[in-house]
Amino acid sequence: MDKIRVGVAPGLGTGPEEFSGLAELTEAAGVDSLWLSEVLYSPDVDPLIGMTHALARTDRLKLGTGVAILPGRNPVLVAKQLVTLAGLAPKRVLPVFGLMPAQPAERALFPVPDGRRAAVFDESLALLRLLLEQDNVSFDGEFFQVDSVTIGPRPAKRLDVWVGGAAPAALRRAGRLSDGWLGSFHTPEQSRAARLAIQEAAAEADREVESDHFGLSMVLALHGIPEGLRKVAERRNPGRPATELVPTSWAEARRMIEQHIEAGLTKFVVRPGYSGDYRQFLDDFVRELVPLQN
């Protein structure tokens, strides 16, 4: 049986002062994982720096990026950061990468040649995986070239690299190049279709994405769906009302997760879409959602 795991993400706008100590609280509550988004024009902590801080202050908690942007970064530098983190905190680093920032104003911060962002993403993922899998890498691509490069000791257990995305091309990329997929703002039916599309693309590439490497990130809006969140949800999933994508109670969050489990997903991230006491959020999360784990 595939392992069902449910992790958390801090609310948007959680800056360094609020983030300090948050990882210890999360681990003490018995939560499996903590996920940090890349939102640059905000108070939020940088995901890799936040991961480093949190990993150093905990013993068991897993840390993930949900998601970080890869195109516009040099994959050799990214690989070096990941193997360093994985060496310092074995089996606790969960990288997930995406094509572009959710906020259009941030896209210029990840420069790529015009019209080639998807191609850069594909090549970056291919080179990143080689660097994480081999001791000596040579690569001659359109955008990146390396000759007999080694980035140091690799973790004993190969580091999995997941991707996000919902477009057909993104799902094909996940099947061809990634170890897993983390979606968001999907209905259970869409999650099932995405999983099947990824598995089909993987089979066509003569590879396999493990059955327990499919997940969903979810925003919990306990006090009603704010207008900003409603617009984001409906922009990310046109034609679907936000009420089908954003739970507004713990019972509804549990029901949605159970439906996504039936659709074949096994990993979940729940973020509070409201301001409030994070400790109370954790208490409620542990009571309401941790029992879903097996």
Short mmCIF file of C-alpha atoms in Angstrom, two decimals:
data_model
loop_
_atom_site.label_atom_id
_atom_site.label_comp_id
_atom_site.label_asym_id
_atom_site.label_seq_id
_atom_site.Cartn_x
_atom_site.Cartn_y
_atom_site.Cartn_z
CA MET A 1 0.00 0.00 0.00
CA ASP A 2 1.28 3.46 -0.90
CA LYS A 3 2.08 5.77 1.98
CA ILE A 4 -0.36 8.63 2.49
CA ARG A 5 1.38 11.70 3.91
CA VAL A 6 0.01 15.16 4.70
CA GLY A 7 2.30 18.15 5.26
CA VAL A 8 1.80 21.83 5.91
CA ALA A 9 2.92 25.17 4.53
CA PRO A 10 3.02 28.46 6.44
CA GLY A 11 0.52 31.10 5.50
CA LEU A 12 1.55 33.52 2.79
CA GLY A 13 3.31 36.54 4.23
CA THR A 14 5.16 34.55 6.91
CA GLY A 15 8.39 36.52 7.21
CA PRO A 16 11.63 35.68 9.01
CA GLU A 17 10.44 36.81 12.44
CA GLU A 18 7.30 34.67 12.28
CA PHE A 19 9.15 31.78 10.63
CA SER A 20 11.76 31.52 13.38
CA GLY A 21 10.72 28.64 15.60
CA LEU A 22 7.99 27.50 13.23
CA ALA A 23 9.85 24.37 12.13
CA GLU A 24 10.34 23.23 15.72
CA LEU A 25 6.62 23.69 16.38
CA THR A 26 5.78 21.71 13.27
CA GLU A 27 8.09 18.84 14.17
CA ALA A 28 6.90 18.77 17.78
CA ALA A 29 3.33 18.43 16.51
CA GLY A 30 4.35 15.26 14.66
CA VAL A 31 3.76 16.68 11.18
CA ASP A 32 5.54 14.90 8.31
CA SER A 33 6.75 17.85 6.24
CA LEU A 34 6.90 21.63 5.88
CA TRP A 35 6.76 23.28 2.45
CA LEU A 36 8.01 26.72 1.43
CA SER A 37 6.84 28.58 -1.65
CA GLU A 38 8.92 30.96 -3.73
CA VAL A 39 7.12 34.31 -3.54
CA LEU A 40 9.74 37.00 -3.95
CA TYR A 41 7.77 40.23 -3.77
CA SER A 42 6.46 39.44 -0.30
CA PRO A 43 7.71 39.03 3.28
CA ASP A 44 7.96 35.24 2.80
CA VAL A 45 11.31 33.62 3.54
CA ASP A 46 13.36 32.43 0.58
CA PRO A 47 12.60 28.70 0.25
CA LEU A 48 16.18 27.39 0.15
CA ILE A 49 17.34 29.63 2.98
CA GLY A 50 14.21 28.79 4.96
CA MET A 51 14.78 25.08 4.33
CA THR A 52 18.38 25.36 5.55
CA HIS A 53 17.28 27.13 8.72
CA ALA A 54 14.49 24.64 9.40
CA LEU A 55 16.59 21.54 8.67
CA ALA A 56 19.29 22.74 11.04
CA ARG A 57 16.78 23.17 13.86
CA THR A 58 14.93 19.88 13.51
CA ASP A 59 15.79 16.17 13.45
CA ARG A 60 12.97 14.45 11.55
CA LEU A 61 10.92 17.07 9.74
CA LYS A 62 11.10 16.95 5.93
CA LEU A 63 11.38 20.26 4.04
CA GLY A 64 10.07 20.87 0.55
CA THR A 65 9.84 23.66 -1.99
CA GLY A 66 6.31 24.09 -3.15
CA VAL A 67 7.35 25.22 -5.73
CA ALA A 68 10.67 26.87 -6.65
CA ILE A 69 11.40 28.17 -10.14
CA LEU A 70 14.08 26.37 -12.16
CA PRO A 71 14.27 28.11 -15.58
CA GLY A 72 16.43 31.19 -15.10
CA ARG A 73 18.70 29.46 -12.59
CA ASN A 74 21.86 27.58 -13.48
CA PRO A 75 21.09 23.89 -12.81
CA VAL A 76 24.68 23.22 -11.70
CA LEU A 77 24.31 25.74 -8.88
CA VAL A 78 20.92 24.30 -7.97
CA ALA A 79 22.32 20.76 -7.92
CA LYS A 80 25.16 21.87 -5.64
CA GLN A 81 22.70 23.47 -3.22
CA LEU A 82 20.52 20.36 -3.18
CA VAL A 83 23.31 17.82 -2.62
CA THR A 84 24.69 20.02 0.15
CA LEU A 85 21.32 20.17 1.90
CA ALA A 86 20.72 16.46 1.36
CA GLY A 87 24.15 15.67 2.76
CA LEU A 88 23.50 17.73 5.86
CA ALA A 89 19.95 16.41 6.34
CA PRO A 90 19.68 12.98 4.67
CA LYS A 91 16.26 11.90 3.38
CA ARG A 92 14.63 15.18 4.45
CA VAL A 93 14.96 17.37 1.32
CA LEU A 94 12.01 17.43 -1.10
CA PRO A 95 12.63 19.71 -4.10
CA VAL A 96 9.73 20.61 -6.39
CA PHE A 97 10.29 22.93 -9.36
CA GLY A 98 8.00 24.89 -11.62
CA LEU A 99 8.11 26.65 -14.95
CA MET A 100 7.44 30.24 -13.89
CA PRO A 101 6.41 32.32 -10.87
CA ALA A 102 2.74 32.64 -10.10
CA GLN A 103 3.11 36.42 -9.88
CA PRO A 104 3.71 37.86 -13.38
CA ALA A 105 5.80 40.72 -11.97
CA GLU A 106 8.42 38.22 -10.77
CA ARG A 107 8.98 36.52 -14.12
CA ALA A 108 11.67 38.98 -15.19
CA LEU A 109 13.74 37.82 -12.20
CA PHE A 110 14.20 34.43 -13.92
CA PRO A 111 15.43 35.47 -17.37
CA VAL A 112 15.43 33.00 -20.25
CA PRO A 113 15.50 33.54 -24.04
CA ASP A 114 12.18 34.81 -25.38
CA GLY A 115 9.75 32.02 -26.07
CA ARG A 116 12.10 29.31 -24.78
CA ARG A 117 11.14 28.97 -21.13
CA ALA A 118 9.74 25.45 -21.53
CA ALA A 119 12.79 24.33 -23.51
CA VAL A 120 15.09 25.76 -20.84
CA PHE A 121 13.08 23.97 -18.16
CA ASP A 122 13.40 20.63 -19.96
CA GLU A 123 17.14 21.00 -20.41
CA SER A 124 17.65 22.27 -16.87
CA LEU A 125 15.79 19.26 -15.45
CA ALA A 126 17.77 16.84 -17.60
CA LEU A 127 21.11 18.32 -16.50
CA LEU A 128 20.01 18.61 -12.87
CA ARG A 129 19.06 14.93 -12.76
CA LEU A 130 22.41 13.90 -14.29
CA LEU A 131 24.29 15.90 -11.67
CA LEU A 132 22.28 14.26 -8.90
CA GLU A 133 22.79 10.77 -10.31
CA GLN A 134 26.38 10.66 -11.64
CA ASP A 135 29.80 11.47 -10.23
CA ASN A 136 31.18 12.87 -13.48
CA VAL A 137 28.92 14.72 -15.90
CA SER A 138 29.49 16.06 -19.39
CA PHE A 139 26.58 17.76 -21.10
CA ASP A 140 26.33 19.63 -24.38
CA GLY A 141 22.92 21.22 -24.65
CA GLU A 142 21.43 24.25 -26.34
CA PHE A 143 21.51 26.34 -23.17
CA PHE A 144 24.02 24.60 -20.87
CA GLN A 145 27.36 22.97 -21.44
CA VAL A 146 29.55 21.26 -18.83
CA ASP A 147 32.62 19.09 -19.27
CA SER A 148 33.59 16.40 -16.75
CA VAL A 149 31.88 18.14 -13.83
CA THR A 150 31.50 16.71 -10.36
CA ILE A 151 29.68 18.57 -7.59
CA GLY A 152 30.81 16.46 -4.66
CA PRO A 153 29.44 13.51 -2.71
CA ARG A 154 25.92 12.58 -3.69
CA PRO A 155 23.43 11.38 -1.06
CA ALA A 156 23.33 7.61 -0.50
CA LYS A 157 19.65 7.68 -1.51
CA ARG A 158 19.17 9.48 -4.79
CA LEU A 159 17.40 12.79 -4.36
CA ASP A 160 13.99 12.82 -6.05
CA VAL A 161 13.06 15.88 -8.09
CA TRP A 162 9.37 16.64 -8.50
CA VAL A 163 7.67 19.23 -10.72
CA GLY A 164 4.42 21.16 -10.70
CA GLY A 165 2.21 22.28 -13.55
CA ALA A 166 -1.16 21.46 -15.05
CA ALA A 167 -0.89 22.09 -18.80
CA PRO A 168 -0.59 19.03 -21.06
CA ALA A 169 3.04 19.92 -21.82
CA ALA A 170 3.78 20.18 -18.09
CA LEU A 171 2.31 16.73 -17.45
CA ARG A 172 4.33 15.24 -20.29
CA ARG A 173 7.44 16.87 -18.83
CA ALA A 174 6.65 15.33 -15.46
CA GLY A 175 6.43 11.90 -17.04
CA ARG A 176 9.59 12.25 -19.12
CA LEU A 177 11.89 14.00 -16.68
CA SER A 178 10.66 14.09 -13.07
CA ASP A 179 10.33 11.72 -10.13
CA GLY A 180 6.96 13.05 -9.04
CA TRP A 181 4.27 15.70 -9.43
CA LEU A 182 2.73 18.24 -7.06
CA GLY A 183 -0.41 19.86 -8.46
CA SER A 184 -2.68 22.56 -7.07
CA PHE A 185 -6.23 23.83 -7.58
CA HIS A 186 -7.35 20.53 -9.12
CA THR A 187 -10.57 18.63 -8.73
CA PRO A 188 -10.20 14.91 -7.96
CA GLU A 189 -11.20 14.08 -11.54
CA GLN A 190 -8.49 16.39 -12.87
CA SER A 191 -5.93 14.90 -10.49
CA ARG A 192 -6.74 11.42 -11.76
CA ALA A 193 -6.43 12.57 -15.38
CA ALA A 194 -3.12 14.30 -14.62
CA ARG A 195 -1.73 11.18 -12.93
CA LEU A 196 -2.71 8.99 -15.87
CA ALA A 197 -1.22 11.46 -18.37
CA ILE A 198 2.06 11.55 -16.44
CA GLN A 199 2.21 7.76 -16.21
CA GLU A 200 1.50 7.46 -19.93
CA ALA A 201 4.29 9.94 -20.78
CA ALA A 202 6.65 8.08 -18.48
CA ALA A 203 5.86 4.74 -20.14
CA GLU A 204 6.46 6.29 -23.57
CA ALA A 205 9.89 7.42 -22.31
CA ASP A 206 10.57 3.90 -21.01
CA ARG A 207 10.64 4.99 -17.39
CA GLU A 208 8.33 4.96 -14.37
CA VAL A 209 7.06 7.53 -11.89
CA GLU A 210 6.43 5.69 -8.64
CA SER A 211 2.78 5.33 -7.71
CA ASP A 212 3.19 7.21 -4.41
CA HIS A 213 4.88 10.21 -6.07
CA PHE A 214 1.74 12.17 -6.94
CA GLY A 215 0.55 14.99 -4.71
CA LEU A 216 -1.58 18.09 -4.32
CA SER A 217 -1.10 21.42 -2.59
CA MET A 218 -4.29 22.83 -1.06
CA VAL A 219 -5.25 26.16 0.54
CA LEU A 220 -7.65 26.01 3.49
CA ALA A 221 -9.91 29.09 3.79
CA LEU A 222 -11.67 28.69 7.13
CA HIS A 223 -13.31 32.12 7.08
CA GLY A 224 -14.57 32.07 3.53
CA ILE A 225 -12.62 32.36 0.29
CA PRO A 226 -11.03 35.83 0.02
CA GLU A 227 -11.53 37.55 -3.32
CA GLY A 228 -7.81 37.42 -4.13
CA LEU A 229 -7.66 33.67 -3.53
CA ARG A 230 -10.87 33.18 -5.50
CA LYS A 231 -9.34 34.93 -8.51
CA VAL A 232 -6.14 32.89 -8.26
CA ALA A 233 -8.06 29.60 -8.06
CA GLU A 234 -10.33 30.44 -10.98
CA ARG A 235 -7.40 31.70 -13.06
CA ARG A 236 -5.45 28.52 -12.39
CA ASN A 237 -8.46 26.33 -13.21
CA PRO A 238 -10.76 28.24 -15.60
CA GLY A 239 -14.35 27.14 -15.65
CA ARG A 240 -14.30 25.69 -12.16
CA PRO A 241 -15.74 27.63 -9.24
CA ALA A 242 -13.30 28.27 -6.42
CA THR A 243 -15.60 26.39 -4.03
CA GLU A 244 -14.65 23.14 -5.83
CA LEU A 245 -10.94 23.85 -5.36
CA VAL A 246 -10.59 25.56 -1.97
CA PRO A 247 -12.01 23.92 1.18
CA THR A 248 -13.62 26.24 3.72
CA SER A 249 -13.68 23.86 6.70
CA TRP A 250 -11.55 21.07 8.11
CA ALA A 251 -14.27 18.57 7.30
CA GLU A 252 -14.32 19.74 3.70
CA ALA A 253 -10.51 19.57 3.50
CA ARG A 254 -10.63 15.99 4.75
CA ARG A 255 -13.34 15.08 2.26
CA MET A 256 -11.38 16.62 -0.63
CA ILE A 257 -8.19 14.82 0.35
CA GLU A 258 -10.05 11.51 0.60
CA GLN A 259 -11.40 12.07 -2.92
CA HIS A 260 -7.92 12.83 -4.23
CA ILE A 261 -6.63 9.67 -2.54
CA GLU A 262 -9.30 7.73 -4.44
CA ALA A 263 -7.97 9.42 -7.59
CA GLY A 264 -4.52 7.99 -6.90
CA LEU A 265 -2.75 10.82 -5.09
CA THR A 266 -0.82 10.12 -1.89
CA LYS A 267 1.00 13.29 -0.83
CA PHE A 268 -0.68 16.51 0.30
CA VAL A 269 0.31 19.97 1.46
CA VAL A 270 -2.20 22.14 3.33
CA ARG A 271 -1.65 25.88 3.69
CA PRO A 272 -3.78 28.22 5.83
CA GLY A 273 -5.41 30.81 3.61
CA TYR A 274 -6.13 33.06 6.56
CA SER A 275 -4.23 34.90 9.25
CA GLY A 276 -4.20 33.48 12.73
CA ASP A 277 -2.37 31.49 15.34
CA TYR A 278 -0.13 28.94 13.60
CA ARG A 279 -0.03 26.79 16.73
CA GLN A 280 -3.84 26.51 16.61
CA PHE A 281 -3.64 25.65 12.91
CA LEU A 282 -1.21 22.85 13.73
CA ASP A 283 -3.39 21.52 16.55
CA ASP A 284 -6.41 21.44 14.25
CA PHE A 285 -4.37 19.93 11.40
CA VAL A 286 -3.09 17.10 13.58
CA ARG A 287 -6.58 16.35 14.87
CA GLU A 288 -8.39 16.57 11.55
CA LEU A 289 -5.96 15.45 8.83
CA VAL A 290 -3.05 13.47 10.26
CA PRO A 291 -5.39 10.45 10.84
CA LEU A 292 -5.58 10.15 7.03
CA GLN A 293 -1.98 8.95 7.02
CA ASN A 294 -1.24 5.22 7.02
#
